[in-house]
mmCIF file of C-alpha atoms in Angstrom:
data_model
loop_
_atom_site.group_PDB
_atom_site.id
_atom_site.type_symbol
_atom_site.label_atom_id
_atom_site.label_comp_id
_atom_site.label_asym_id
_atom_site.label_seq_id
_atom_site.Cartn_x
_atom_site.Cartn_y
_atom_site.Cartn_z
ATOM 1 C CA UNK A 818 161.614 57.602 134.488
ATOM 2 C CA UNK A 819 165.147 56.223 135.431
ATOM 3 C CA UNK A 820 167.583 55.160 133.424
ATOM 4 C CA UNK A 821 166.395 51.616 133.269
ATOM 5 C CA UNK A 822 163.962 52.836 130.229
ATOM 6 C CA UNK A 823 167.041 52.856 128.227
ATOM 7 C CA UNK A 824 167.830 49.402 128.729
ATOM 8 C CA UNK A 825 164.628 48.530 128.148
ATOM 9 C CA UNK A 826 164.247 49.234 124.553
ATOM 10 C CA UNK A 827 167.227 46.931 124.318
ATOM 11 C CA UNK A 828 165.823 44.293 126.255
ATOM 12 C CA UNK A 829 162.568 44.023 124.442
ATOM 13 C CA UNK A 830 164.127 45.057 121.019
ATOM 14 C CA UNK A 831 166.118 41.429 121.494
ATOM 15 C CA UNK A 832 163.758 39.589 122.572
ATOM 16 C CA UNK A 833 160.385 40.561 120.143
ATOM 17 C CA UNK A 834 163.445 39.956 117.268
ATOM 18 C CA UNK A 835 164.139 36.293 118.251
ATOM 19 C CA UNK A 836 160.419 35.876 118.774
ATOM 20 C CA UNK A 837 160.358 35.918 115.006
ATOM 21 C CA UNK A 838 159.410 39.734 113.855
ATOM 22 C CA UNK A 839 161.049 40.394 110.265
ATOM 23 C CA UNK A 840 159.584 43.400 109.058
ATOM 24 C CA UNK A 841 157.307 46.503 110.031
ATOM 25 C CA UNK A 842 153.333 45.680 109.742
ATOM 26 C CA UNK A 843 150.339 47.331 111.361
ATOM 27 C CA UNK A 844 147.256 45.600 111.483
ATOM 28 C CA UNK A 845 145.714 48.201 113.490
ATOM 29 C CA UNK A 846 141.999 49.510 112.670
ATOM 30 C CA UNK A 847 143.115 53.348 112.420
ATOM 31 C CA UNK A 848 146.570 52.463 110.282
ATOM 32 C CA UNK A 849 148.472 49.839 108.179
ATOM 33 C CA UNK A 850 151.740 49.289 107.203
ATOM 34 C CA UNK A 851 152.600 47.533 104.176
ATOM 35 C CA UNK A 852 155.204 44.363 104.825
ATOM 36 C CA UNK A 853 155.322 40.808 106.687
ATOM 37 C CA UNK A 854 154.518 40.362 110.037
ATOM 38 C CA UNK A 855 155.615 36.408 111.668
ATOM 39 C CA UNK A 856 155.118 35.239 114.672
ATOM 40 C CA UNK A 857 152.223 33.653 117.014
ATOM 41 C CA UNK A 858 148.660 36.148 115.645
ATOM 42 C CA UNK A 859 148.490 38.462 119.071
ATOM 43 C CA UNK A 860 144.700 40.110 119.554
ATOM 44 C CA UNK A 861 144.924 43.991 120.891
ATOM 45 C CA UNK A 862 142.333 45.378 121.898
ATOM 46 C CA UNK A 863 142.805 49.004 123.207
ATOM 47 C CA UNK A 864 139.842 50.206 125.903
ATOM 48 C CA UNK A 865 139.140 53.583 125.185
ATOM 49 C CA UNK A 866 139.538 56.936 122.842
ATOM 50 C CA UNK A 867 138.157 59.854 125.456
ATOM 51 C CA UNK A 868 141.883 59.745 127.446
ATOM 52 C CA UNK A 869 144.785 60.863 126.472
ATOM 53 C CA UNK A 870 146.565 58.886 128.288
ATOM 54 C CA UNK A 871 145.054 55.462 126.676
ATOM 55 C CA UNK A 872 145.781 57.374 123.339
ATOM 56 C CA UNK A 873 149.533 57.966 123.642
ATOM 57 C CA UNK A 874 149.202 54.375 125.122
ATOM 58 C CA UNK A 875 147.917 53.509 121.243
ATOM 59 C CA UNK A 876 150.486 55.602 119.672
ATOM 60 C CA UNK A 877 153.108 53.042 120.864
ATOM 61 C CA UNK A 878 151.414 49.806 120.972
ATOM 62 C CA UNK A 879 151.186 51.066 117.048
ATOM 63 C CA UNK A 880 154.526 51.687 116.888
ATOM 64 C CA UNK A 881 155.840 48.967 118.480
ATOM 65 C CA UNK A 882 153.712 46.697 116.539
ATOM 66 C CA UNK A 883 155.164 47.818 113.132
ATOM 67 C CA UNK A 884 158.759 48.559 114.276
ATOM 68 C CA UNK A 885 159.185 44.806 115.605
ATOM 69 C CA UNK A 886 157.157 43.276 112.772
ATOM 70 C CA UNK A 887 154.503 41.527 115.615
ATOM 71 C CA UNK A 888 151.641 39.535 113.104
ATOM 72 C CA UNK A 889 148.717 41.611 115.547
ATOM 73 C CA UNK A 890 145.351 40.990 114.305
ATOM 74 C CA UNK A 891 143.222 43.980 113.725
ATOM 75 C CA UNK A 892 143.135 46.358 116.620
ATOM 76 C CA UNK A 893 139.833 46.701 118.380
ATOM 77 C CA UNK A 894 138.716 49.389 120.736
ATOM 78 C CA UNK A 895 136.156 48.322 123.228
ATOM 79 C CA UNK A 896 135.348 52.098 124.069
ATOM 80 C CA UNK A 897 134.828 51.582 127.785
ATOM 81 C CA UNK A 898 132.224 49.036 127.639
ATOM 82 C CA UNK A 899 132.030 45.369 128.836
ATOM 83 C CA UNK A 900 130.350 44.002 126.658
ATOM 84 C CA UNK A 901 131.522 45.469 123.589
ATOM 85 C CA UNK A 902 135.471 43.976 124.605
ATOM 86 C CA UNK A 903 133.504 40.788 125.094
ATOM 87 C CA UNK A 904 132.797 40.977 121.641
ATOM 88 C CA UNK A 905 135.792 41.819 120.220
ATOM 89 C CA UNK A 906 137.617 39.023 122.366
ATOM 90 C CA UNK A 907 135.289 36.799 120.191
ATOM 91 C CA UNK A 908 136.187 37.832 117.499
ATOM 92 C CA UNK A 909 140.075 37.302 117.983
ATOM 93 C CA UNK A 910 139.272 33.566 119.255
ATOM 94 C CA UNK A 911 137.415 33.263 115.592
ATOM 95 C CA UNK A 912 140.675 35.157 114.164
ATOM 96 C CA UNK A 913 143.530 32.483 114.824
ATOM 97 C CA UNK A 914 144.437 34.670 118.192
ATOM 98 C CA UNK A 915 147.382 32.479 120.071
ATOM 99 C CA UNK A 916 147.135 35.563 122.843
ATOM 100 C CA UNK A 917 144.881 38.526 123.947
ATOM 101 C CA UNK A 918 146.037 42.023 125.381
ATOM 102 C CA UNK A 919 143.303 44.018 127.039
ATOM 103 C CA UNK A 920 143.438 46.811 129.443
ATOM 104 C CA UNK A 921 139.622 45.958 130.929
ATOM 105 C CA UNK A 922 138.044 48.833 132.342
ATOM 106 C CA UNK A 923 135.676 46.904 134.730
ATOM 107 C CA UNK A 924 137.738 44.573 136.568
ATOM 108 C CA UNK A 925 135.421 42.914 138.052
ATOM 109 C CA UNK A 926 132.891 42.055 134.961
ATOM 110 C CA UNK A 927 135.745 40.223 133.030
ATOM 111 C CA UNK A 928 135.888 36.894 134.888
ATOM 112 C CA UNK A 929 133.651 35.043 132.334
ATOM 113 C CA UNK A 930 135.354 35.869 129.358
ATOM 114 C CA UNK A 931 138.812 35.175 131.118
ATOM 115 C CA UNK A 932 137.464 31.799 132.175
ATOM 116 C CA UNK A 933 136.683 30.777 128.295
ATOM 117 C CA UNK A 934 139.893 31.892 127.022
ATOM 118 C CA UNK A 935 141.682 30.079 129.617
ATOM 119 C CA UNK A 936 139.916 26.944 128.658
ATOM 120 C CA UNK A 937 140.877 27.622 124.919
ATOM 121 C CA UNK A 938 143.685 28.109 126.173
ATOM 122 C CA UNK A 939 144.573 31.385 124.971
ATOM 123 C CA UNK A 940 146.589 33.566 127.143
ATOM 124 C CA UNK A 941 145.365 36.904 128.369
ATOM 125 C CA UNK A 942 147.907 39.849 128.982
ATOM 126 C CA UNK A 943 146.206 42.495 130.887
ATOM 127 C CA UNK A 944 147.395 46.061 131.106
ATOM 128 C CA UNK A 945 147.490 48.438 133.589
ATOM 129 C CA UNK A 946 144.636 46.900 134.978
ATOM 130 C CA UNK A 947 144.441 43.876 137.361
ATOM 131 C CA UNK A 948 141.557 41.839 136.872
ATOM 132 C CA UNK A 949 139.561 40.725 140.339
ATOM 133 C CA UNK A 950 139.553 36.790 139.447
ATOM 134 C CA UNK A 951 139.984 35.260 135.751
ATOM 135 C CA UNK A 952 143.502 33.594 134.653
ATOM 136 C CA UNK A 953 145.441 36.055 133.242
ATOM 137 C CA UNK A 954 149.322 34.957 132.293
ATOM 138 C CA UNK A 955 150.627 38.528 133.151
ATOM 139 C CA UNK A 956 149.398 41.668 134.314
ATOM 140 C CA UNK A 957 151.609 44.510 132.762
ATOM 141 C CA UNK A 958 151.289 47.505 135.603
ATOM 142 C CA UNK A 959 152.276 50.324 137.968
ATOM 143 C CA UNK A 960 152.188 49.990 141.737
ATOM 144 C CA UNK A 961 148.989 52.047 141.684
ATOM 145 C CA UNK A 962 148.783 52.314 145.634
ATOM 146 C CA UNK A 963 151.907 53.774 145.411
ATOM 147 C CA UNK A 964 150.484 56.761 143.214
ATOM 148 C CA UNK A 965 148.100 57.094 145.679
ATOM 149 C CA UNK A 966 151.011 57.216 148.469
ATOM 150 C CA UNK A 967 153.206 59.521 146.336
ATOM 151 C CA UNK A 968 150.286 61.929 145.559
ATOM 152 C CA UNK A 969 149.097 62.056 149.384
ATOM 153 C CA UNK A 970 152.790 62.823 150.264
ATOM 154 C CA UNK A 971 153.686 65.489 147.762
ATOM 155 C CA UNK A 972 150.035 67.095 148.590
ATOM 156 C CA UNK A 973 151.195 66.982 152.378
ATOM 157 C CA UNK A 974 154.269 68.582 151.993
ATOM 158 C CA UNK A 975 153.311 71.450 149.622
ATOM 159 C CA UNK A 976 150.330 71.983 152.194
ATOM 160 C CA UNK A 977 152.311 72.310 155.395
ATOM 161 C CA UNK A 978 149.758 69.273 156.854
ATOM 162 C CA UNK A 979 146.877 71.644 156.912
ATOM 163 C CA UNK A 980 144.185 72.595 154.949
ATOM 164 C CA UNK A 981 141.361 71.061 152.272
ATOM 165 C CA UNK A 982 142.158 68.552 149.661
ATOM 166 C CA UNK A 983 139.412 67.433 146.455
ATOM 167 C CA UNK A 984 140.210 64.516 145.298
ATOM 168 C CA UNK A 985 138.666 63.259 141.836
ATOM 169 C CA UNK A 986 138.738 59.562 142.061
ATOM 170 C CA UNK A 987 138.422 57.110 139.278
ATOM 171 C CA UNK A 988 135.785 54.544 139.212
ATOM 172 C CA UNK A 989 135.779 52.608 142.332
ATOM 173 C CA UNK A 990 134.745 49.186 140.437
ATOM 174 C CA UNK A 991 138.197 49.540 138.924
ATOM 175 C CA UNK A 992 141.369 47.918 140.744
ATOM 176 C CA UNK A 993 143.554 51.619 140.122
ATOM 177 C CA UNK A 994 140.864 53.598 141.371
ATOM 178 C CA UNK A 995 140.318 51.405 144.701
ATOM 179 C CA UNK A 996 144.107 51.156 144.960
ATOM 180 C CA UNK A 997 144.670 54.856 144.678
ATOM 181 C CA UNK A 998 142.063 56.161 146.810
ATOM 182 C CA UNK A 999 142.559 53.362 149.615
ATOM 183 C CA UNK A 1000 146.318 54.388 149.171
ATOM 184 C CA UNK A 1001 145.467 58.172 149.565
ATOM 185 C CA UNK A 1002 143.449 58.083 152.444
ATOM 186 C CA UNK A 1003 145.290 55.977 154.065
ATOM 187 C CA UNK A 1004 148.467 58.112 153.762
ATOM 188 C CA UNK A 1005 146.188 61.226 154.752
ATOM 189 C CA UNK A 1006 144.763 59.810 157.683
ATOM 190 C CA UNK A 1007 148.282 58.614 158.823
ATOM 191 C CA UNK A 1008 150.271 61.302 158.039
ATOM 192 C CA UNK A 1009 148.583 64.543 157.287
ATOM 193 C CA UNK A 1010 145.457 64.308 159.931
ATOM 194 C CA UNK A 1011 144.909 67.929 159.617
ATOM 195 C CA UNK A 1012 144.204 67.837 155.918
ATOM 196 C CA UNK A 1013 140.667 67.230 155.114
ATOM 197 C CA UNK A 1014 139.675 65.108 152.282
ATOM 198 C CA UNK A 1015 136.947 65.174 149.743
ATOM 199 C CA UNK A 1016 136.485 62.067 147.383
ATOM 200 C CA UNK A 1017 134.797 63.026 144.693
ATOM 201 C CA UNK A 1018 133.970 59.826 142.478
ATOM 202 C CA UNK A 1019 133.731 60.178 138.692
ATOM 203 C CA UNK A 1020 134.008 56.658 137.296
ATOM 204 C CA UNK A 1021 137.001 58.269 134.651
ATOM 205 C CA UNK A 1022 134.455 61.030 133.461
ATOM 206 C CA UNK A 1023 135.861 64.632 132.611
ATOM 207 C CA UNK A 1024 132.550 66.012 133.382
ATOM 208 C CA UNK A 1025 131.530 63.794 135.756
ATOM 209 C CA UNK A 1026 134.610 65.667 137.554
ATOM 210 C CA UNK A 1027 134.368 69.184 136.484
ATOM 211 C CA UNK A 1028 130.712 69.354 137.543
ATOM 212 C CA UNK A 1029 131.370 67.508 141.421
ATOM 213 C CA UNK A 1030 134.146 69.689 141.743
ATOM 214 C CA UNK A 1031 132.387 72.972 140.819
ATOM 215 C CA UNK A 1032 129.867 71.838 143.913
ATOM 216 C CA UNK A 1033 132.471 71.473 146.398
ATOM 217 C CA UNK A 1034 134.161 74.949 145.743
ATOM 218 C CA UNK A 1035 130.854 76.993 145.982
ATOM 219 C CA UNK A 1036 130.946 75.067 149.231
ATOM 220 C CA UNK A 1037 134.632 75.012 150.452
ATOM 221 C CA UNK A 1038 135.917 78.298 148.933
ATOM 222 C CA UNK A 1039 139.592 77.508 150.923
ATOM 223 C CA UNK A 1040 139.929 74.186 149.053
ATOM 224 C CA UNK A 1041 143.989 74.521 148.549
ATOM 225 C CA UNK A 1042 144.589 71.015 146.472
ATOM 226 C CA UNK A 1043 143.491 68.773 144.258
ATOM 227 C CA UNK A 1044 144.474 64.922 142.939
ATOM 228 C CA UNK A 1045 143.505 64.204 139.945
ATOM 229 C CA UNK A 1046 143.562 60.182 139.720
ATOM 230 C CA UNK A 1047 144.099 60.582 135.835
ATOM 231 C CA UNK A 1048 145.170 63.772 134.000
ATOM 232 C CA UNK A 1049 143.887 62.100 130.755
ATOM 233 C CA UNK A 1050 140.167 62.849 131.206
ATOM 234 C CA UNK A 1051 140.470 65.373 134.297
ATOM 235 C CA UNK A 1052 143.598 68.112 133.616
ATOM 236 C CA UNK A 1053 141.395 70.008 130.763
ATOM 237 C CA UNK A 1054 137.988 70.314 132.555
ATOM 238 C CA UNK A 1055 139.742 71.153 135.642
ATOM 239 C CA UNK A 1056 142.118 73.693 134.501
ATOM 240 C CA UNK A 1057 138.786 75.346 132.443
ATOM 241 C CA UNK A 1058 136.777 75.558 135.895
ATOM 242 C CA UNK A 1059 139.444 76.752 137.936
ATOM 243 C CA UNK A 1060 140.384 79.294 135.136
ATOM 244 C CA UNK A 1061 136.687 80.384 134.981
ATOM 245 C CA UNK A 1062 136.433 80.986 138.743
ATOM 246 C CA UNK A 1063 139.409 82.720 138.727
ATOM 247 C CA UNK A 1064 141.412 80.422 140.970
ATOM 248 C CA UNK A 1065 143.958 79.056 138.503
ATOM 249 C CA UNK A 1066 146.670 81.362 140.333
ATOM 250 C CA UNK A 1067 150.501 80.066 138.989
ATOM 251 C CA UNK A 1068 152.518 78.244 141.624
ATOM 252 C CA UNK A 1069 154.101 80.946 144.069
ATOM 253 C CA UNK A 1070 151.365 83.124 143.828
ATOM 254 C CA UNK A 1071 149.098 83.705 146.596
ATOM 255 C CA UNK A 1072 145.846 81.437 146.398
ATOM 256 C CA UNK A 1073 147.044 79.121 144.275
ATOM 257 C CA UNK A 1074 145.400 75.507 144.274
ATOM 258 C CA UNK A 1075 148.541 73.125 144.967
ATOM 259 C CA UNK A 1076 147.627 70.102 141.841
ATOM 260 C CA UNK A 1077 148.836 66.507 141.490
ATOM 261 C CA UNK A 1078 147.991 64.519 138.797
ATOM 262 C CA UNK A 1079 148.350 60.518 137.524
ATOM 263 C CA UNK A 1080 149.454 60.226 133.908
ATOM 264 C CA UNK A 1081 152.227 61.581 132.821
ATOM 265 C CA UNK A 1082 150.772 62.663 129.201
ATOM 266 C CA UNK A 1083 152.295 65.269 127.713
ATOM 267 C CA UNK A 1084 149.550 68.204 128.797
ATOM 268 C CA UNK A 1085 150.129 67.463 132.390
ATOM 269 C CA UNK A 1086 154.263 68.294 131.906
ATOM 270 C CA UNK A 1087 153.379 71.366 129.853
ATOM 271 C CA UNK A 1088 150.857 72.086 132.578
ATOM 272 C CA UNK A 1089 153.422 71.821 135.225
ATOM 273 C CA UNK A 1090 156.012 73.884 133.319
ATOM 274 C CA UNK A 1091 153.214 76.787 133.316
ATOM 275 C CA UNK A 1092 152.612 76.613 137.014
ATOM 276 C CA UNK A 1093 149.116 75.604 136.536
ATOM 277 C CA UNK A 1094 149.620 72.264 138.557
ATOM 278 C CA UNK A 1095 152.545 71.172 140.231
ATOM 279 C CA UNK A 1096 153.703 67.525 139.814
ATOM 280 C CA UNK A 1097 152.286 64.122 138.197
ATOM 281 C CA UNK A 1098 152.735 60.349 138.792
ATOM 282 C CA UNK A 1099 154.168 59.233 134.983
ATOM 283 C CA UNK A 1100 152.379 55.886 134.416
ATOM 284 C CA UNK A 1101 154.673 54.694 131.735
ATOM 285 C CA UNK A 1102 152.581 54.305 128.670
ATOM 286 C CA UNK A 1103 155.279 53.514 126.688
ATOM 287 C CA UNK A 1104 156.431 50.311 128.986
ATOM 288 C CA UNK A 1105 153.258 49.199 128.839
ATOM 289 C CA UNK A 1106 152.974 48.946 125.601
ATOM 290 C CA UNK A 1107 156.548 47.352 124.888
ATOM 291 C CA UNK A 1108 155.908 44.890 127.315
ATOM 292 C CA UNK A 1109 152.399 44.062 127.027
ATOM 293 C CA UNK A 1110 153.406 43.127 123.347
ATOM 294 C CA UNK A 1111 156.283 41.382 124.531
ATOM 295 C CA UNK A 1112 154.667 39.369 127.623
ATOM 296 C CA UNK A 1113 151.752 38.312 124.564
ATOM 297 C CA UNK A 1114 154.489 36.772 122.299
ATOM 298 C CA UNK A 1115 156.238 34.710 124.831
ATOM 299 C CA UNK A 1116 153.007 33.519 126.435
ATOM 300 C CA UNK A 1117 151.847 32.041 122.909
ATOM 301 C CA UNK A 1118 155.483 30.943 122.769
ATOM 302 C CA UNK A 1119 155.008 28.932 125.823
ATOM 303 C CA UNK A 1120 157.419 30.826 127.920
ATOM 304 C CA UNK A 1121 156.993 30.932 131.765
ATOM 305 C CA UNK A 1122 158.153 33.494 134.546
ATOM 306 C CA UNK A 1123 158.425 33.452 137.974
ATOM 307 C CA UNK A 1124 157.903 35.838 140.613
ATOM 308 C CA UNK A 1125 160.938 38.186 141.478
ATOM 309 C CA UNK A 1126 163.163 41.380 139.715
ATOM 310 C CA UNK A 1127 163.580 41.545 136.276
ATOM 311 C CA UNK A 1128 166.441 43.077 134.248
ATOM 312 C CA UNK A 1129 164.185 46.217 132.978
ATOM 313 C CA UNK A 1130 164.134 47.612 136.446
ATOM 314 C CA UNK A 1131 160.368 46.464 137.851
ATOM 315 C CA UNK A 1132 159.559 43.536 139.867
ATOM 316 C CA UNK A 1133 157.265 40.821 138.905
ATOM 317 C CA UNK A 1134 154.949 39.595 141.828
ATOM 318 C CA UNK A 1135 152.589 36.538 142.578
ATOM 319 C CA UNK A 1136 149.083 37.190 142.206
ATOM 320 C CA UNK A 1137 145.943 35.045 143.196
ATOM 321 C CA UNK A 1138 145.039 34.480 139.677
ATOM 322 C CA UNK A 1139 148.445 35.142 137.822
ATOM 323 C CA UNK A 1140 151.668 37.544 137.635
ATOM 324 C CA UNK A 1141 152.114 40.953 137.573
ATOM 325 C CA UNK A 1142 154.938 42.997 136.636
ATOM 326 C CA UNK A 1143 155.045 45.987 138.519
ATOM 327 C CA UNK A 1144 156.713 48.531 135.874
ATOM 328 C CA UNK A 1145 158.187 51.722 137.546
ATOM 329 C CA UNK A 1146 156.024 55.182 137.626
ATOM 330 C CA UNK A 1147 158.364 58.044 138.542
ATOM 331 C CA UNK A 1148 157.187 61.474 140.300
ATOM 332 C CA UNK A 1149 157.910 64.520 138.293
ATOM 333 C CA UNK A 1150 157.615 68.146 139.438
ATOM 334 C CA UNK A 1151 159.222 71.224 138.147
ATOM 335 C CA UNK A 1152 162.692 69.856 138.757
ATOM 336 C CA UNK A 1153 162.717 66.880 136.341
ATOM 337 C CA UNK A 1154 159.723 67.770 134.060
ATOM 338 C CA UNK A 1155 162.102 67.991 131.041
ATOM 339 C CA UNK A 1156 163.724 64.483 131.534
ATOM 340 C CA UNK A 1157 164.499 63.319 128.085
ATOM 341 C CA UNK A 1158 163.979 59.746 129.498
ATOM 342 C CA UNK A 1159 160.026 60.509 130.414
ATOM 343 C CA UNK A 1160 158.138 58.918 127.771
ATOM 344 C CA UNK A 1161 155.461 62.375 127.995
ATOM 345 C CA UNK A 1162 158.208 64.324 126.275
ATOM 346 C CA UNK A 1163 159.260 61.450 123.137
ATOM 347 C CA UNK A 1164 155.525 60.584 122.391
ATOM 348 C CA UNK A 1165 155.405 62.520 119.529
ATOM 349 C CA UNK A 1166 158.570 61.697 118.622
#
């Protein structure tokens, strides 16, 4: 992350204080925090536990929640199902919910429930997910084609343009796994033509992953990298099967599989610091939590924005059924792995 993360604590800090906040509360399901919480009731509903990614994403929302005093209604968790954040959307409209933050997992299945909030009006924050139609007042994310460009030319480079590439996609039905793997092959068919590509879809599933992969290497023994569309459910069970084959060789060593990663958790920098892979895309859990929280108070505020850069370093663009501000997801290799600014290294802080 750049140096625009520092002003960003500032920037939000400000703003969630006018909003209202007082003192620390957490409404959250997992944790409370004794104290007054003011403001507009804000309904958070996190999408999954099985990531780690999604769970340092909790860690802060939690944090954040109780540090600025936000009055959140109880936290839901809609555990990568549909229907189940249908539910729980329900129950925030029956809950005095003046906004909604989700992070829906099947972009395109959402529409319905996006449709009735709108016309109660309730505004929907989305995060790190854009949904395929529905109203949604902002969309808090990365430029995920660009972590699909980043990984294809970081993969290029380390290869020398040549050689065999798996690549374990996310699910497809999901706007960051289309953007990512459009992005990726578009970069490798453009830039690197002598790299062969394997997509390897896994709809976000660890062993879904670990079990597609272990096919292709019994039948492309010279496989020489790997993208990993989300270290959160794919570093572990790939670092296991590689390990178990034998092929987990350290970078510099002959034979070793050249790794990039999405995430930006934690494992993944320890990971890199061990040689085991060699860079990630940080997706910036931590700004996605700050402003998620912080686009869902001013949109039951009645606050606008318009399209164009903001002063936290990201640009906020025009969508078809919205905004989106496009937060900033730096590269990080062996060289800046230890950047105090990277939330991955302050999330147990």
């Amino acid at each position: 992350m750049t140096h625009s993360h520092l002003r960003v604590t500032a920037a939000v800090t400000g703003v969630l204080l006018l909003a209202g906040a007082a003192t620390a509360c957490n409404r959250g399901s997992s944790s409370a925090v004794s104290g007054k919480a003011s403001g507009p009731a804000i309904g958070i509903d996190l999408p999954r536990a099985d990531s780690d990614f999604w769970n340092s994403y909790a860690q802060y929302t939690r944090r954040f929640i109780s540090s600025q005093g936000i009055h959140a209604l109880p936290i839901s968790n809609s555990q990568n199902d549909v229907t189940k954040l249908v539910a729980n959307v329900q129950v925030f409209e029956n809950t005095g919910a003046k906004a909604v933050v989700m992070a829906p997992q099947d972009t395109g299945a959402i529409a319905s429930t996006l449709g009735q909030l709108a016309n109660k009006h309730i505004p929907v924050v989305s995060v790190d997910t854009r949904p395929d139609s529905g109203k949604v007042y902002m969309v808090v994310r990365a430029d995920n084609k660009a972590y699909g460009t980043k990984a294809c030319e970081f993969l290029g480079k380390q290869l020398g343009g040549k050689g065999k590439v798996a690549e374990l996609e996310g699910a497809l039905d999901s706007i960051n796994g289309r953007d990512r793997s459009e992005a990726f092959a578009a970069c490798m068919k453009k830039e690197y033509p002598g790299i062969t590509v394997y997509p390897l879809a896994t709809n976000w599933d660890g062993s879904v992953a670990s079990s597609k992969l272990q096919t292709l290497l019994a039948q492309h023994k010279d496989i020489n990298g790997i993208y990993m569309q989300a270290g959160g459910v794919f570093l572990q069970p790939t670092l296991s099967l590689l390990k178990q084959k034998g092929l987990l060789e350290p970078a510099g060593a002959a034979g070793h599989i050249s790794i990039i990663s999405n995430d930006g958790i934690p494992q993944e920098f320890d990971a890199i610091r061990r040689g085991q892979i060699d860079a990630t895309v940080s997706q910036p859990a931590d700004l996605y939590a700050k402003y998620a929280l912080y686009y869902a108070q001013a949109a039951a505020s009645g606050k606008t924005f318009k399209p164009g850069p903001t002063d936290h370093g990201s640009t906020i663009v025009q969508l078809p059924n919205g905004l989106e501000d496009q937060l900033p997801a730096p590269l990080v290799t062996k060289a800046n792995v230890d950047d105090k600014s990277l939330w991955g290294n302050n999330v147990a802080n």
